[in-house]
Amino acid sequence: MSNFCRQIKLSSSLIRRLKHRSSNSMLSGRRSFTTTEGHRPSLVHKRSLDILHDPWFNKGTAFSMTERDRLDLRGLLPPTVMSHEMQIERFMVDLKRLEVNARDGPSDPYALAKWRILNRLHDRNETMYYKVLINNIEEYAPIVYTPTVGLVCQNYSGLFRRPRGMYFSAADRGEMMSMVYNWPAEQVDMIVVTDGSRILGLGDLGVQGIGIAIGKLDLYVAAAGINPQRVLPVMIDVGTNNEKLLKDPLYLGLQEHRLDGDEYLAVIDEFMEAVFTRWPHVIVQFEDFQSKWAFKLLQRYRSTYRMFNDDVQGTAGVAIAGLLGAVRAQGKPMIDFPKQKIVVAGAGSAGIGVVNALRKTMARMLGNNESAFDSAGSQFWVVDAEGLITEARDNIDPDARPFARKVKEIDRQGLREGASLVEVVKQVKPDVLLGLSAVGGLFSKEVLEALKDSTSTRPAIFAMSNPTKNAECTPEEAFSIVGDNVIFASGSPFKDVDLGNGHIGHCNQGNNMYLFPGIGLGTLLSGSRIISDGMLQAAAEWFVLNISF
Ligand SMILES: NC(=O)C1=CN([C@@H]2O[C@H](COP(=O)(O)OP(=O)(O)OC[C@H]3O[C@@H](n4cnc5c(N)ncnc54)[C@H](O)[C@@H]3O)[C@@H](O)[C@H]2O)C=CC1
Ligand SMILES: CC(=O)C(=O)O
Ligand SMILES: [Mg+2]
């Protein structure tokens, strides 16, 4: 904490740089670096992104660390310095692979090809890029965002062409305050930052996770009208625990195991100090941090900085709006919401974020006192990889503890610690089955058949895990097994289902993309110093009261 609170001092390298910058401008800004052949020095009048955007001078990841420092490029490239031979090898691997998505990616076989074309347009002409996106948002959101962005992140080391955003690595400790001045924009309104540790449901993708920050910011521009010159995607590369990436010679990130503990915190603290020093009014969205850090970092920064965690808080807002909408679709009054029995599969940042917020909404409807809060808590059954979470569990995760069921109570329900999802659904007969487990197909035939006995006339299935192949079930499975009256939502988009009797089974998308652009815009416009739970709650409730499904 002492690091976090310490007074901000200009690092010696920043002072060096500022002095260097002013003396350099007197010398008409000329600097030199070695050419791609490595023999002759090349004189350049440009610096920072202008060099990377100039095909004559750009060497991309082949700029050495000294050159990066000298040319104000530090932080504008992935941390690994590559030889020209490796750069060419990486390019050739990608060229020969052509489209990889037909086998395991989005159902659109051209999704990756479309992403490449859009990405090139993004590099060439931002105005046109965002016009294309805004005018065709339904068609291209699945390309720049989930599901295609998942495939893009998985293949980012191959797809990488022109850097976008900033990279801070564990090797930059002590330098970040200086590095933020390499970003050319005087004002930044929105930062989306990730450490790549849990990208969608695809696990640890290390430095390649920058793709998710870029995709989310595209939606900030397209959906909330944020100025594209004032957005900044950020990757904090603290290593990766993905063994495949650790061995891949073409990987662009640090090839060492993830930092942990105080060392990890020191890196994130330094990043937060640096960006809020240069842009005191910026909003920082934390994205796809593994649950272990998602909650801790949220607690650490939420009352000091203008920040929120999208997976914990944005997802919760969308789930509240969706489930209040489901009550309305069941033909019941809103006040019935606290009676809904909710089974949640997944107790990570998303699952626990959602149950916490749903519980608060229910408690507010029941009178907002302690007994309302207790009573709301009994509406949830949370199942993780080890089964139903109860107070009998050893080493229970502190974030999940408030939702651990009492042993005596579940005994009466015919359940026990670690009961399987199918057993829980059979015994509880829930109104809502919510999936945030990242396990594709978890809502098996058996689980869905058990849901047929739900006490609700219209049970809701929210298969919210991303990307498409991680969805807990498909809409076809939901409608065909549970029945035509199911209320279905998924994290990634699915097509509506023809139920064959003149009826359509509607697939709604339950994704935090419907909330985070509004959270950012609302915070900017209101000038709010922090982002409170109350603001998010109000956003979710406004959503359901003002949007008709
Ligand atoms: N639709 C949306 O807006 C959002 C969707 N998500 C999705 O939610 C998923 C989970 O994200 P996090 O919570 O951050 O991940 P996480 O990895 O922290 O949590 C996953 C949880 O699922 C549990 N789990 C694993 N196998 C299970 C099984 N067989 N049965 C029941 N539970 C099981 C794990 O024990 C863990 O509690 C990801 O796929 C992510 O894409 C996350 C945020 C927003
Ligand atoms: C949507 C989102 O934030 C996720 O799947 O992590
Ligand atoms: Mg996320």
Coordinates of C-alpha atoms and ligand atoms in Angstrom, one line a residue:
M1 CA 0.0 0.0 0.0
S2 CA 2.9 2.3 0.7
N3 CA 3.9 2.2 -3.0
F4 CA 0.3 2.9 -4.0
C5 CA 0.0 6.0 -1.7
R6 CA 3.5 7.3 -2.3
Q7 CA 3.9 10.8 -3.6
I8 CA 4.3 11.0 -7.4
K9 CA 7.8 12.0 -8.3
L10 CA 9.1 12.6 -11.8
S11 CA 11.3 9.6 -12.5
S12 CA 14.8 10.4 -13.5
S13 CA 14.2 9.1 -17.0
L14 CA 11.3 11.4 -17.4
I15 CA 13.4 14.4 -16.4
R16 CA 16.1 13.2 -18.8
R17 CA 13.6 12.8 -21.5
L18 CA 12.0 16.3 -21.0
K19 CA 15.5 17.9 -21.2
H20 CA 16.4 15.7 -24.1
R21 CA 13.2 16.7 -25.9
S22 CA 13.8 20.4 -25.6
S23 CA 17.4 20.3 -26.6
N24 CA 16.4 18.0 -29.4
S25 CA 13.8 20.3 -30.8
M26 CA 16.6 23.0 -31.0
L27 CA 18.4 20.6 -33.3
S28 CA 15.3 20.4 -35.5
G29 CA 14.2 17.1 -33.9
R30 CA 16.6 14.8 -35.9
R31 CA 17.4 11.4 -34.4
S32 CA 19.1 8.4 -35.8
F33 CA 18.6 4.7 -35.7
T34 CA 20.0 1.8 -37.6
T35 CA 18.2 0.7 -40.8
T36 CA 16.6 -2.7 -41.1
E37 CA 19.9 -4.1 -42.4
G38 CA 21.5 -2.9 -39.2
H39 CA 24.5 -1.3 -41.0
R40 CA 23.9 2.4 -41.7
P41 CA 22.3 4.9 -39.4
S42 CA 19.1 6.5 -40.7
L43 CA 18.2 10.0 -39.8
V44 CA 14.6 10.6 -38.8
H45 CA 12.8 13.9 -38.0
K46 CA 9.8 12.0 -36.6
R47 CA 9.2 10.4 -33.2
S48 CA 6.7 8.2 -31.4
L49 CA 3.7 6.9 -33.4
D50 CA 4.7 8.9 -36.5
I51 CA 7.6 6.6 -36.9
L52 CA 5.6 3.4 -36.5
H53 CA 3.0 4.8 -39.0
D54 CA 5.7 5.6 -41.6
P55 CA 6.4 2.5 -43.7
W56 CA 9.8 4.0 -44.7
F57 CA 11.1 4.1 -41.2
N58 CA 9.1 1.6 -39.3
K59 CA 10.8 -1.6 -38.0
G60 CA 7.9 -2.6 -35.7
T61 CA 8.9 -5.1 -33.1
A62 CA 12.5 -5.0 -34.4
F63 CA 13.3 -1.7 -32.7
S64 CA 15.8 -2.3 -30.0
M65 CA 15.1 -1.1 -26.5
T66 CA 17.7 1.7 -26.9
E67 CA 16.0 2.8 -30.1
R68 CA 12.6 2.6 -28.4
D69 CA 13.9 4.9 -25.6
R70 CA 15.6 7.3 -28.0
L71 CA 12.7 7.6 -30.4
D72 CA 9.9 7.9 -27.8
L73 CA 8.6 4.5 -28.8
R74 CA 8.8 2.8 -25.4
G75 CA 5.3 1.4 -24.5
L76 CA 4.1 1.7 -28.1
L77 CA 5.2 -1.9 -29.0
P78 CA 4.8 -5.3 -27.5
P79 CA 7.8 -5.8 -25.1
T80 CA 9.6 -8.5 -27.0
V81 CA 12.3 -7.3 -29.4
M82 CA 12.3 -9.5 -32.5
S83 CA 15.0 -10.0 -35.1
H84 CA 14.0 -9.3 -38.7
E85 CA 14.3 -13.0 -39.4
M86 CA 11.7 -13.8 -36.7
Q87 CA 9.5 -11.0 -37.9
I88 CA 9.5 -12.5 -41.4
E89 CA 8.9 -16.0 -40.0
R90 CA 5.9 -14.8 -38.0
F91 CA 4.5 -13.1 -41.1
M92 CA 5.0 -16.2 -43.2
V93 CA 3.3 -18.5 -40.7
D94 CA 0.3 -16.2 -40.7
L95 CA 0.3 -15.9 -44.5
K96 CA 0.4 -19.6 -45.0
R97 CA -2.2 -20.3 -42.4
L98 CA -4.7 -18.0 -44.2
E99 CA -8.1 -18.3 -42.5
V100 CA -7.9 -20.3 -39.4
N101 CA -11.4 -19.8 -38.1
A102 CA -13.3 -22.3 -40.2
R103 CA -12.6 -25.2 -37.7
D104 CA -12.9 -23.8 -34.2
G105 CA -14.0 -20.2 -34.6
P106 CA -17.2 -18.2 -35.2
S107 CA -19.8 -19.9 -37.5
D108 CA -19.1 -17.2 -40.1
P109 CA -16.2 -18.8 -42.1
Y110 CA -15.1 -15.3 -43.3
A111 CA -15.2 -13.7 -39.8
L112 CA -11.4 -13.5 -39.6
A113 CA -11.0 -12.2 -43.2
K114 CA -13.6 -9.5 -42.4
W115 CA -11.7 -8.6 -39.2
R116 CA -8.5 -8.2 -41.3
I117 CA -10.2 -5.9 -43.8
L118 CA -11.8 -3.8 -41.1
N119 CA -8.5 -3.6 -39.2
R120 CA -6.7 -2.3 -42.3
L121 CA -9.4 0.3 -42.7
H122 CA -9.0 1.2 -39.0
D123 CA -5.3 1.9 -39.6
R124 CA -5.9 3.9 -42.8
N125 CA -9.0 6.0 -42.1
E126 CA -10.6 6.1 -38.7
T127 CA -13.6 8.2 -39.7
M128 CA -14.5 5.8 -42.4
Y129 CA -13.9 2.8 -40.1
Y130 CA -16.2 4.1 -37.5
K131 CA -18.9 5.1 -40.0
V132 CA -18.9 1.6 -41.4
L133 CA -19.1 0.2 -37.9
I134 CA -21.9 2.5 -36.7
N135 CA -24.0 2.0 -39.9
N136 CA -23.7 -1.8 -39.7
I137 CA -23.2 -2.3 -35.9
E138 CA -25.3 -5.5 -35.8
E139 CA -23.4 -7.1 -38.6
Y140 CA -19.9 -6.0 -37.5
A141 CA -20.0 -6.0 -33.7
P142 CA -19.5 -9.8 -33.8
I143 CA -16.4 -9.2 -35.9
V144 CA -14.7 -6.5 -33.9
Y145 CA -16.0 -7.9 -30.6
T146 CA -17.2 -11.4 -29.4
P147 CA -17.0 -14.0 -30.9
T148 CA -14.4 -13.0 -33.5
V149 CA -12.2 -11.0 -31.1
G150 CA -11.6 -14.2 -29.2
L151 CA -10.1 -15.8 -32.3
V152 CA -8.1 -12.6 -33.0
C153 CA -6.6 -12.7 -29.5
Q154 CA -5.7 -16.4 -29.8
N155 CA -3.9 -15.6 -33.1
Y156 CA -2.6 -12.1 -32.2
S157 CA 1.0 -12.8 -32.5
G158 CA 0.4 -13.8 -36.1
L159 CA -2.1 -11.1 -36.9
F160 CA -0.1 -8.3 -35.3
R161 CA 0.7 -5.6 -37.9
R162 CA 0.5 -2.1 -36.6
P163 CA 0.5 -1.6 -32.9
R164 CA -2.5 0.0 -31.3
G165 CA -2.5 1.2 -27.8
M166 CA 0.2 1.0 -25.1
Y167 CA 2.1 -1.9 -23.6
F168 CA 3.5 -1.8 -20.1
S169 CA 5.5 -4.7 -19.0
A170 CA 7.0 -5.9 -15.7
A171 CA 10.3 -4.8 -17.2
D172 CA 9.1 -1.2 -17.3
R173 CA 8.9 -0.8 -13.5
G174 CA 10.1 2.7 -12.6
E175 CA 9.6 4.0 -16.1
M176 CA 5.8 4.1 -16.6
M177 CA 5.5 7.8 -15.5
S178 CA 7.8 8.7 -18.3
M179 CA 6.4 6.3 -20.8
V180 CA 2.8 7.6 -20.7
Y181 CA 4.1 10.8 -22.3
N182 CA 5.0 8.8 -25.4
W183 CA 1.3 8.6 -26.2
P184 CA 0.6 11.4 -28.6
A185 CA -3.0 12.4 -27.4
E186 CA -3.0 15.3 -25.0
Q187 CA -6.4 14.1 -23.6
V188 CA -7.5 10.6 -23.0
D189 CA -11.1 9.9 -21.8
M190 CA -11.3 6.1 -21.8
I191 CA -8.7 3.5 -21.1
V192 CA -9.5 -0.2 -21.3
V193 CA -6.8 -2.2 -19.6
T194 CA -6.2 -5.9 -19.4
D195 CA -3.4 -8.2 -18.2
G196 CA -4.6 -10.9 -20.6
S197 CA -5.0 -13.4 -17.7
R198 CA -8.6 -14.5 -18.6
I199 CA -9.6 -13.4 -22.1
L200 CA -13.4 -14.2 -22.6
G201 CA -13.6 -18.0 -21.8
L202 CA -10.3 -18.7 -23.5
G203 CA -8.0 -18.5 -20.5
D204 CA -4.6 -16.8 -20.2
L205 CA -3.6 -15.3 -23.6
G206 CA -0.8 -13.1 -22.2
V207 CA 0.1 -10.0 -24.3
Q208 CA -2.3 -11.2 -27.0
G209 CA -5.2 -10.0 -24.9
I210 CA -4.7 -6.5 -26.1
G211 CA -7.3 -7.4 -28.8
I212 CA -10.1 -7.4 -26.2
A213 CA -9.2 -3.9 -25.1
I214 CA -9.2 -2.7 -28.7
G215 CA -12.6 -4.3 -29.4
K216 CA -14.2 -2.9 -26.3
L217 CA -13.0 0.6 -27.2
D218 CA -14.4 0.3 -30.7
L219 CA -17.8 -0.1 -29.1
Y220 CA -17.2 3.0 -26.9
V221 CA -16.7 5.0 -30.1
A222 CA -19.5 3.3 -32.1
A223 CA -22.1 3.1 -29.3
A224 CA -21.4 6.0 -27.0
G225 CA -19.8 8.4 -29.4
I226 CA -16.5 8.7 -27.5
N227 CA -13.9 10.6 -29.5
P228 CA -11.7 8.0 -31.1
Q229 CA -8.6 10.2 -30.6
R230 CA -9.2 10.0 -26.8
V231 CA -9.4 6.3 -26.3
L232 CA -6.4 4.2 -25.3
P233 CA -6.2 0.3 -25.2
V234 CA -3.6 -0.9 -22.7
M235 CA -1.9 -4.2 -22.1
I236 CA 0.0 -4.8 -18.9
D237 CA 2.3 -7.7 -19.7
V238 CA 3.3 -9.3 -16.4
G239 CA 4.1 -12.6 -18.1
T240 CA 1.9 -15.6 -18.8
N241 CA 1.2 -19.0 -17.3
N242 CA 0.1 -20.3 -20.7
E243 CA 2.7 -23.0 -21.3
K244 CA 2.1 -23.0 -25.1
L245 CA 2.8 -19.3 -25.3
L246 CA 5.8 -19.6 -23.0
K247 CA 7.4 -22.0 -25.6
D248 CA 6.3 -20.2 -28.8
P249 CA 9.3 -18.5 -30.4
L250 CA 7.0 -16.1 -32.2
Y251 CA 5.1 -15.0 -29.1
L252 CA 5.2 -11.2 -28.7
G253 CA 5.0 -10.9 -24.9
L254 CA 7.3 -11.6 -22.0
Q255 CA 8.2 -15.3 -21.9
E256 CA 8.2 -15.7 -18.1
H257 CA 5.6 -16.8 -15.6
R258 CA 3.1 -14.2 -14.4
L259 CA 4.2 -11.9 -11.6
D260 CA 2.2 -12.4 -8.4
G261 CA 1.6 -10.9 -5.0
D262 CA 3.2 -7.6 -4.1
E263 CA 5.3 -7.5 -7.2
Y264 CA 2.2 -7.7 -9.4
L265 CA 0.4 -5.1 -7.3
A266 CA 3.4 -2.7 -7.7
V267 CA 3.1 -2.9 -11.5
I268 CA -0.6 -2.1 -11.5
D269 CA -0.2 0.6 -8.9
E270 CA 2.5 2.3 -11.0
F271 CA 0.4 2.1 -14.1
M272 CA -2.6 3.7 -12.3
E273 CA -0.4 6.5 -10.9
A274 CA 1.1 7.2 -14.3
V275 CA -2.1 7.4 -16.3
F276 CA -4.0 9.4 -13.7
T277 CA -1.1 11.8 -13.4
R278 CA -1.0 12.6 -17.1
W279 CA -4.8 12.4 -17.6
P280 CA -6.4 13.1 -14.2
H281 CA -10.0 12.8 -15.7
V282 CA -9.5 9.5 -17.5
I283 CA -11.8 6.6 -16.8
V284 CA -10.1 3.2 -16.6
Q285 CA -12.1 0.0 -17.4
F286 CA -10.5 -3.2 -16.0
E287 CA -11.2 -6.0 -18.4
D288 CA -10.6 -9.8 -18.3
F289 CA -8.4 -9.9 -15.2
Q290 CA -8.5 -13.4 -13.6
S291 CA -11.0 -13.4 -10.7
K292 CA -8.2 -13.7 -8.2
W293 CA -7.2 -10.1 -9.0
A294 CA -10.4 -8.7 -10.4
F295 CA -12.1 -8.2 -7.0
K296 CA -8.9 -7.2 -5.2
L297 CA -8.0 -4.5 -7.7
L298 CA -11.6 -3.2 -7.8
Q299 CA -11.5 -2.8 -4.0
R300 CA -8.1 -1.3 -4.1
Y301 CA -8.9 1.5 -6.6
R302 CA -12.6 2.1 -6.6
S303 CA -12.8 4.9 -4.1
T304 CA -9.6 6.6 -5.2
Y305 CA -9.8 6.5 -9.0
R306 CA -12.4 6.8 -11.7
M307 CA -12.5 3.1 -12.6
F308 CA -14.7 0.0 -12.8
N309 CA -14.4 -3.6 -13.5
D310 CA -16.5 -4.5 -16.5
D311 CA -16.6 -8.3 -15.8
V312 CA -17.7 -7.8 -12.2
Q313 CA -19.9 -4.7 -12.5
G314 CA -20.8 -4.3 -16.2
T315 CA -22.0 -8.0 -16.5
A316 CA -24.0 -7.6 -13.3
G317 CA -25.8 -4.6 -14.7
V318 CA -26.8 -6.4 -17.8
A319 CA -27.9 -9.5 -15.8
I320 CA -30.1 -7.4 -13.6
A321 CA -31.7 -5.7 -16.6
G322 CA -32.1 -9.0 -18.3
L323 CA -33.7 -10.8 -15.4
L324 CA -36.0 -7.9 -14.5
G325 CA -37.0 -8.1 -18.2
A326 CA -37.6 -11.8 -17.8
V327 CA -40.0 -11.2 -14.9
R328 CA -41.9 -8.8 -17.1
A329 CA -41.9 -11.4 -20.0
Q330 CA -43.4 -13.9 -17.5
G331 CA -46.3 -11.5 -17.1
K332 CA -45.5 -10.9 -13.5
P333 CA -45.2 -7.6 -11.6
M334 CA -41.6 -6.4 -11.0
I335 CA -42.1 -6.7 -7.3
D336 CA -42.1 -10.5 -7.8
F337 CA -38.4 -10.4 -8.8
P338 CA -37.1 -11.2 -5.3
K339 CA -39.1 -14.5 -5.4
Q340 CA -37.1 -15.8 -8.4
K341 CA -35.0 -18.9 -7.6
I342 CA -31.7 -18.5 -9.4
V343 CA -29.1 -21.2 -10.0
V344 CA -25.7 -19.8 -11.2
A345 CA -23.0 -22.0 -12.7
G346 CA -19.7 -20.2 -12.3
A347 CA -18.3 -18.4 -9.2
G348 CA -15.6 -16.3 -10.9
S349 CA -15.4 -12.6 -11.4
A350 CA -18.6 -12.6 -13.5
G351 CA -20.7 -15.1 -11.6
I352 CA -20.0 -13.6 -8.2
G353 CA -20.3 -10.0 -9.5
V354 CA -23.7 -10.9 -10.9
V355 CA -25.1 -12.6 -7.7
N356 CA -23.8 -9.8 -5.5
A357 CA -25.7 -7.2 -7.6
L358 CA -28.8 -9.3 -8.0
R359 CA -29.0 -9.8 -4.3
K360 CA -28.7 -6.0 -3.7
T361 CA -31.5 -5.3 -6.2
M362 CA -33.8 -7.9 -4.5
A363 CA -32.9 -6.5 -1.1
R364 CA -33.8 -3.0 -2.2
M365 CA -37.2 -4.2 -3.4
L366 CA -37.8 -6.0 -0.1
G367 CA -37.2 -3.0 2.1
N368 CA -33.4 -2.5 2.0
N369 CA -32.7 -3.7 5.5
E370 CA -30.7 -6.5 7.0
S371 CA -33.4 -9.1 6.9
A372 CA -34.2 -8.2 3.3
F373 CA -30.6 -8.7 2.5
D374 CA -30.6 -12.1 4.2
S375 CA -33.8 -13.2 2.6
A376 CA -32.5 -12.1 -0.8
G377 CA -29.4 -14.2 -0.3
S378 CA -31.5 -17.4 0.0
Q379 CA -32.6 -17.1 -3.6
F380 CA -29.3 -18.2 -5.0
W381 CA -27.6 -21.6 -5.5
V382 CA -24.1 -21.1 -6.8
V383 CA -22.3 -24.1 -8.4
D384 CA -18.6 -24.0 -9.4
A385 CA -16.2 -26.6 -10.8
E386 CA -16.5 -28.5 -7.5
G387 CA -20.3 -28.4 -7.4
L388 CA -22.7 -26.6 -5.1
I389 CA -21.0 -24.2 -2.8
T390 CA -21.9 -24.7 0.9
E391 CA -20.6 -23.6 4.2
A392 CA -19.1 -27.2 4.5
R393 CA -16.5 -26.5 1.9
D394 CA -12.9 -26.2 3.0
N395 CA -10.9 -23.2 1.7
I396 CA -13.9 -21.5 0.4
D397 CA -13.1 -18.5 -1.8
P398 CA -13.9 -15.3 0.3
D399 CA -15.7 -13.7 -2.6
A400 CA -18.1 -16.7 -2.8
R401 CA -18.5 -17.1 0.9
P402 CA -21.6 -14.9 1.2
F403 CA -23.4 -17.3 -1.2
A404 CA -22.4 -20.6 0.4
R405 CA -25.6 -22.4 1.3
K406 CA -26.2 -23.5 4.9
V407 CA -25.7 -27.2 5.3
K408 CA -29.0 -27.8 7.3
E409 CA -31.0 -25.9 4.8
I410 CA -29.7 -27.7 1.7
D411 CA -30.0 -31.0 3.5
R412 CA -33.8 -30.3 3.7
Q413 CA -33.7 -29.7 0.0
G414 CA -32.1 -33.1 -0.6
L415 CA -28.7 -31.5 -1.6
R416 CA -25.2 -31.5 -0.2
E417 CA -21.8 -29.8 -0.5
G418 CA -20.5 -30.3 -4.0
A419 CA -23.9 -31.5 -5.5
S420 CA -23.7 -31.5 -9.3
L421 CA -25.5 -28.9 -11.4
V422 CA -28.0 -31.4 -12.6
E423 CA -28.9 -32.4 -9.0
V424 CA -29.2 -28.8 -8.0
V425 CA -31.5 -28.0 -10.9
K426 CA -33.6 -31.1 -10.2
Q427 CA -34.1 -30.2 -6.5
V428 CA -34.4 -26.4 -6.7
K429 CA -36.5 -26.2 -9.9
P430 CA -35.2 -22.7 -10.6
D431 CA -36.8 -19.9 -12.5
V432 CA -33.5 -18.9 -13.8
L433 CA -30.4 -20.9 -14.9
L434 CA -27.4 -18.6 -15.4
G435 CA -24.1 -19.7 -17.0
L436 CA -20.9 -17.8 -16.3
S437 CA -18.6 -20.9 -16.2
A438 CA -16.7 -20.6 -19.5
V439 CA -17.6 -24.3 -20.0
G440 CA -19.2 -24.9 -23.5
G441 CA -22.1 -27.3 -23.3
L442 CA -22.3 -27.3 -19.5
F443 CA -26.1 -27.1 -19.8
S444 CA -26.3 -30.6 -21.1
K445 CA -29.5 -32.5 -22.2
E446 CA -29.8 -33.8 -18.6
V447 CA -29.6 -30.4 -17.1
L448 CA -32.0 -28.9 -19.5
E449 CA -34.4 -31.8 -19.0
A450 CA -34.3 -31.2 -15.3
L451 CA -35.2 -27.5 -15.9
K452 CA -38.4 -28.7 -17.6
D453 CA -39.7 -29.2 -14.0
S454 CA -39.1 -25.6 -13.2
T455 CA -41.9 -24.0 -11.2
S456 CA -41.8 -21.1 -13.6
T457 CA -44.1 -20.9 -16.6
R458 CA -41.3 -19.3 -18.6
P459 CA -37.9 -20.4 -17.2
A460 CA -35.0 -18.2 -18.2
I461 CA -31.7 -19.6 -19.5
F462 CA -28.8 -17.1 -19.7
A463 CA -25.9 -18.9 -21.3
M464 CA -23.6 -16.0 -20.9
S465 CA -20.1 -17.4 -21.4
N466 CA -18.0 -16.2 -24.4
P467 CA -17.1 -16.8 -27.1
T468 CA -19.7 -18.8 -28.9
K469 CA -18.1 -22.2 -28.4
N470 CA -18.0 -21.6 -24.6
A471 CA -21.8 -20.9 -24.4
E472 CA -23.3 -23.3 -21.8
C473 CA -25.9 -24.3 -24.4
T474 CA -27.2 -23.2 -27.8
P475 CA -30.7 -21.7 -28.3
E476 CA -31.7 -24.7 -30.4
E477 CA -30.9 -27.0 -27.4
A478 CA -32.7 -24.7 -25.0
F479 CA -35.9 -24.4 -27.1
S480 CA -36.0 -28.0 -28.2
I481 CA -35.4 -29.5 -24.8
V482 CA -37.0 -27.1 -22.3
G483 CA -39.8 -25.8 -24.6
D484 CA -40.9 -23.0 -26.8
N485 CA -41.7 -20.7 -23.8
V486 CA -38.1 -20.4 -22.6
I487 CA -36.6 -17.0 -22.3
F488 CA -33.1 -17.3 -23.8
A489 CA -30.1 -15.0 -23.7
S490 CA -26.4 -15.7 -24.6
G491 CA -23.2 -13.8 -24.2
S492 CA -22.2 -14.0 -27.8
P493 CA -24.8 -13.6 -30.6
F494 CA -26.9 -16.5 -31.9
K495 CA -29.5 -16.4 -34.6
D496 CA -33.2 -16.7 -33.7
V497 CA -34.6 -20.2 -33.9
D498 CA -37.4 -21.2 -36.2
L499 CA -39.6 -23.3 -33.9
G500 CA -41.4 -24.8 -36.9
N501 CA -44.9 -23.9 -35.8
G502 CA -45.0 -20.3 -37.2
H503 CA -43.2 -19.2 -34.0
I504 CA -39.7 -17.8 -33.6
G505 CA -37.5 -18.6 -30.5
H506 CA -35.9 -15.2 -29.8
C507 CA -32.2 -15.2 -28.9
N508 CA -31.3 -12.1 -26.8
Q509 CA -27.8 -11.1 -26.2
G510 CA -26.8 -10.8 -22.6
N511 CA -23.5 -9.1 -22.8
N512 CA -21.9 -6.2 -20.9
M513 CA -21.5 -4.5 -24.2
Y514 CA -25.0 -3.1 -23.6
L515 CA -23.8 -1.3 -20.5
F516 CA -20.1 -0.4 -20.5
P517 CA -20.3 2.3 -23.2
G518 CA -23.1 4.0 -21.2
I519 CA -21.1 3.7 -18.0
G520 CA -18.2 5.5 -19.6
L521 CA -20.3 8.2 -21.3
G522 CA -22.4 8.8 -18.2
T523 CA -19.3 9.2 -16.0
L524 CA -17.7 11.6 -18.5
L525 CA -20.8 13.7 -18.8
S526 CA -21.7 13.8 -15.1
G527 CA -18.1 14.5 -14.1
S528 CA -18.4 12.0 -11.3
R529 CA -15.2 11.4 -9.4
I530 CA -15.8 7.7 -8.9
I531 CA -18.1 5.0 -10.3
S532 CA -20.4 3.8 -7.5
D533 CA -22.5 0.7 -7.2
G534 CA -25.5 3.0 -7.1
M535 CA -24.7 4.4 -10.5
L536 CA -24.5 0.9 -12.0
Q537 CA -27.7 -0.2 -10.3
A538 CA -29.5 2.8 -11.6
A539 CA -28.2 2.2 -15.1
A540 CA -29.5 -1.4 -15.1
E541 CA -32.9 -0.4 -13.7
W542 CA -33.3 2.4 -16.2
F543 CA -32.5 0.0 -19.0
V544 CA -35.3 -2.4 -18.1
L545 CA -37.8 0.4 -17.5
N546 CA -37.1 2.2 -20.7
I547 CA -36.4 -0.5 -23.3
S548 CA -39.0 -2.8 -24.6
F549 CA -37.9 -6.3 -25.5
Ligands
LIG1 N1 -21.9 -12.2 -21.2 C1 -21.1 -11.3 -20.6 O1 -21.3 -10.1 -20.6 C2 -19.9 -11.8 -19.8 C3 -19.5 -13.1 -19.9 N2 -18.4 -13.5 -19.2 C4 -18.0 -14.9 -19.4 O2 -18.1 -15.6 -18.2 C5 -17.1 -16.6 -18.2 C6 -16.5 -16.7 -16.8 O3 -15.7 -15.5 -16.6 P1 -15.0 -15.4 -15.1 O4 -16.0 -15.4 -14.1 O5 -14.2 -14.2 -15.1 O6 -14.1 -16.6 -15.2 P2 -13.4 -17.5 -14.0 O7 -12.5 -18.4 -14.7 O8 -13.0 -16.6 -12.9 O9 -14.7 -18.3 -13.4 C7 -15.2 -19.5 -14.0 C8 -16.0 -20.1 -12.9 O10 -16.7 -21.2 -13.5 C9 -16.5 -22.3 -12.6 N3 -16.6 -23.6 -13.4 C10 -15.7 -24.2 -14.1 N4 -16.2 -25.4 -14.5 C11 -17.4 -25.5 -14.0 C12 -18.4 -26.5 -14.1 N5 -18.2 -27.7 -14.8 N6 -19.6 -26.3 -13.5 C13 -19.8 -25.2 -12.8 N7 -18.9 -24.2 -12.7 C14 -17.7 -24.4 -13.3 C15 -15.2 -22.2 -12.0 O11 -15.0 -22.9 -10.8 C16 -15.2 -20.7 -11.7 O12 -15.9 -20.4 -10.5 C17 -16.2 -16.4 -19.4 O13 -16.6 -17.3 -20.4 C18 -16.5 -15.0 -19.8 O14 -16.5 -14.9 -21.2 C19 -17.7 -12.7 -18.4 C20 -18.0 -11.4 -18.3 C21 -19.1 -10.9 -19.1
LIG2 C1 -18.1 -10.0 -22.4 C2 -17.0 -10.1 -21.5 O1 -16.5 -9.1 -21.0 C3 -16.3 -11.4 -21.3 O2 -16.8 -12.4 -21.8 O3 -15.3 -11.4 -20.6
MG3 MG -14.7 -9.4 -20.1

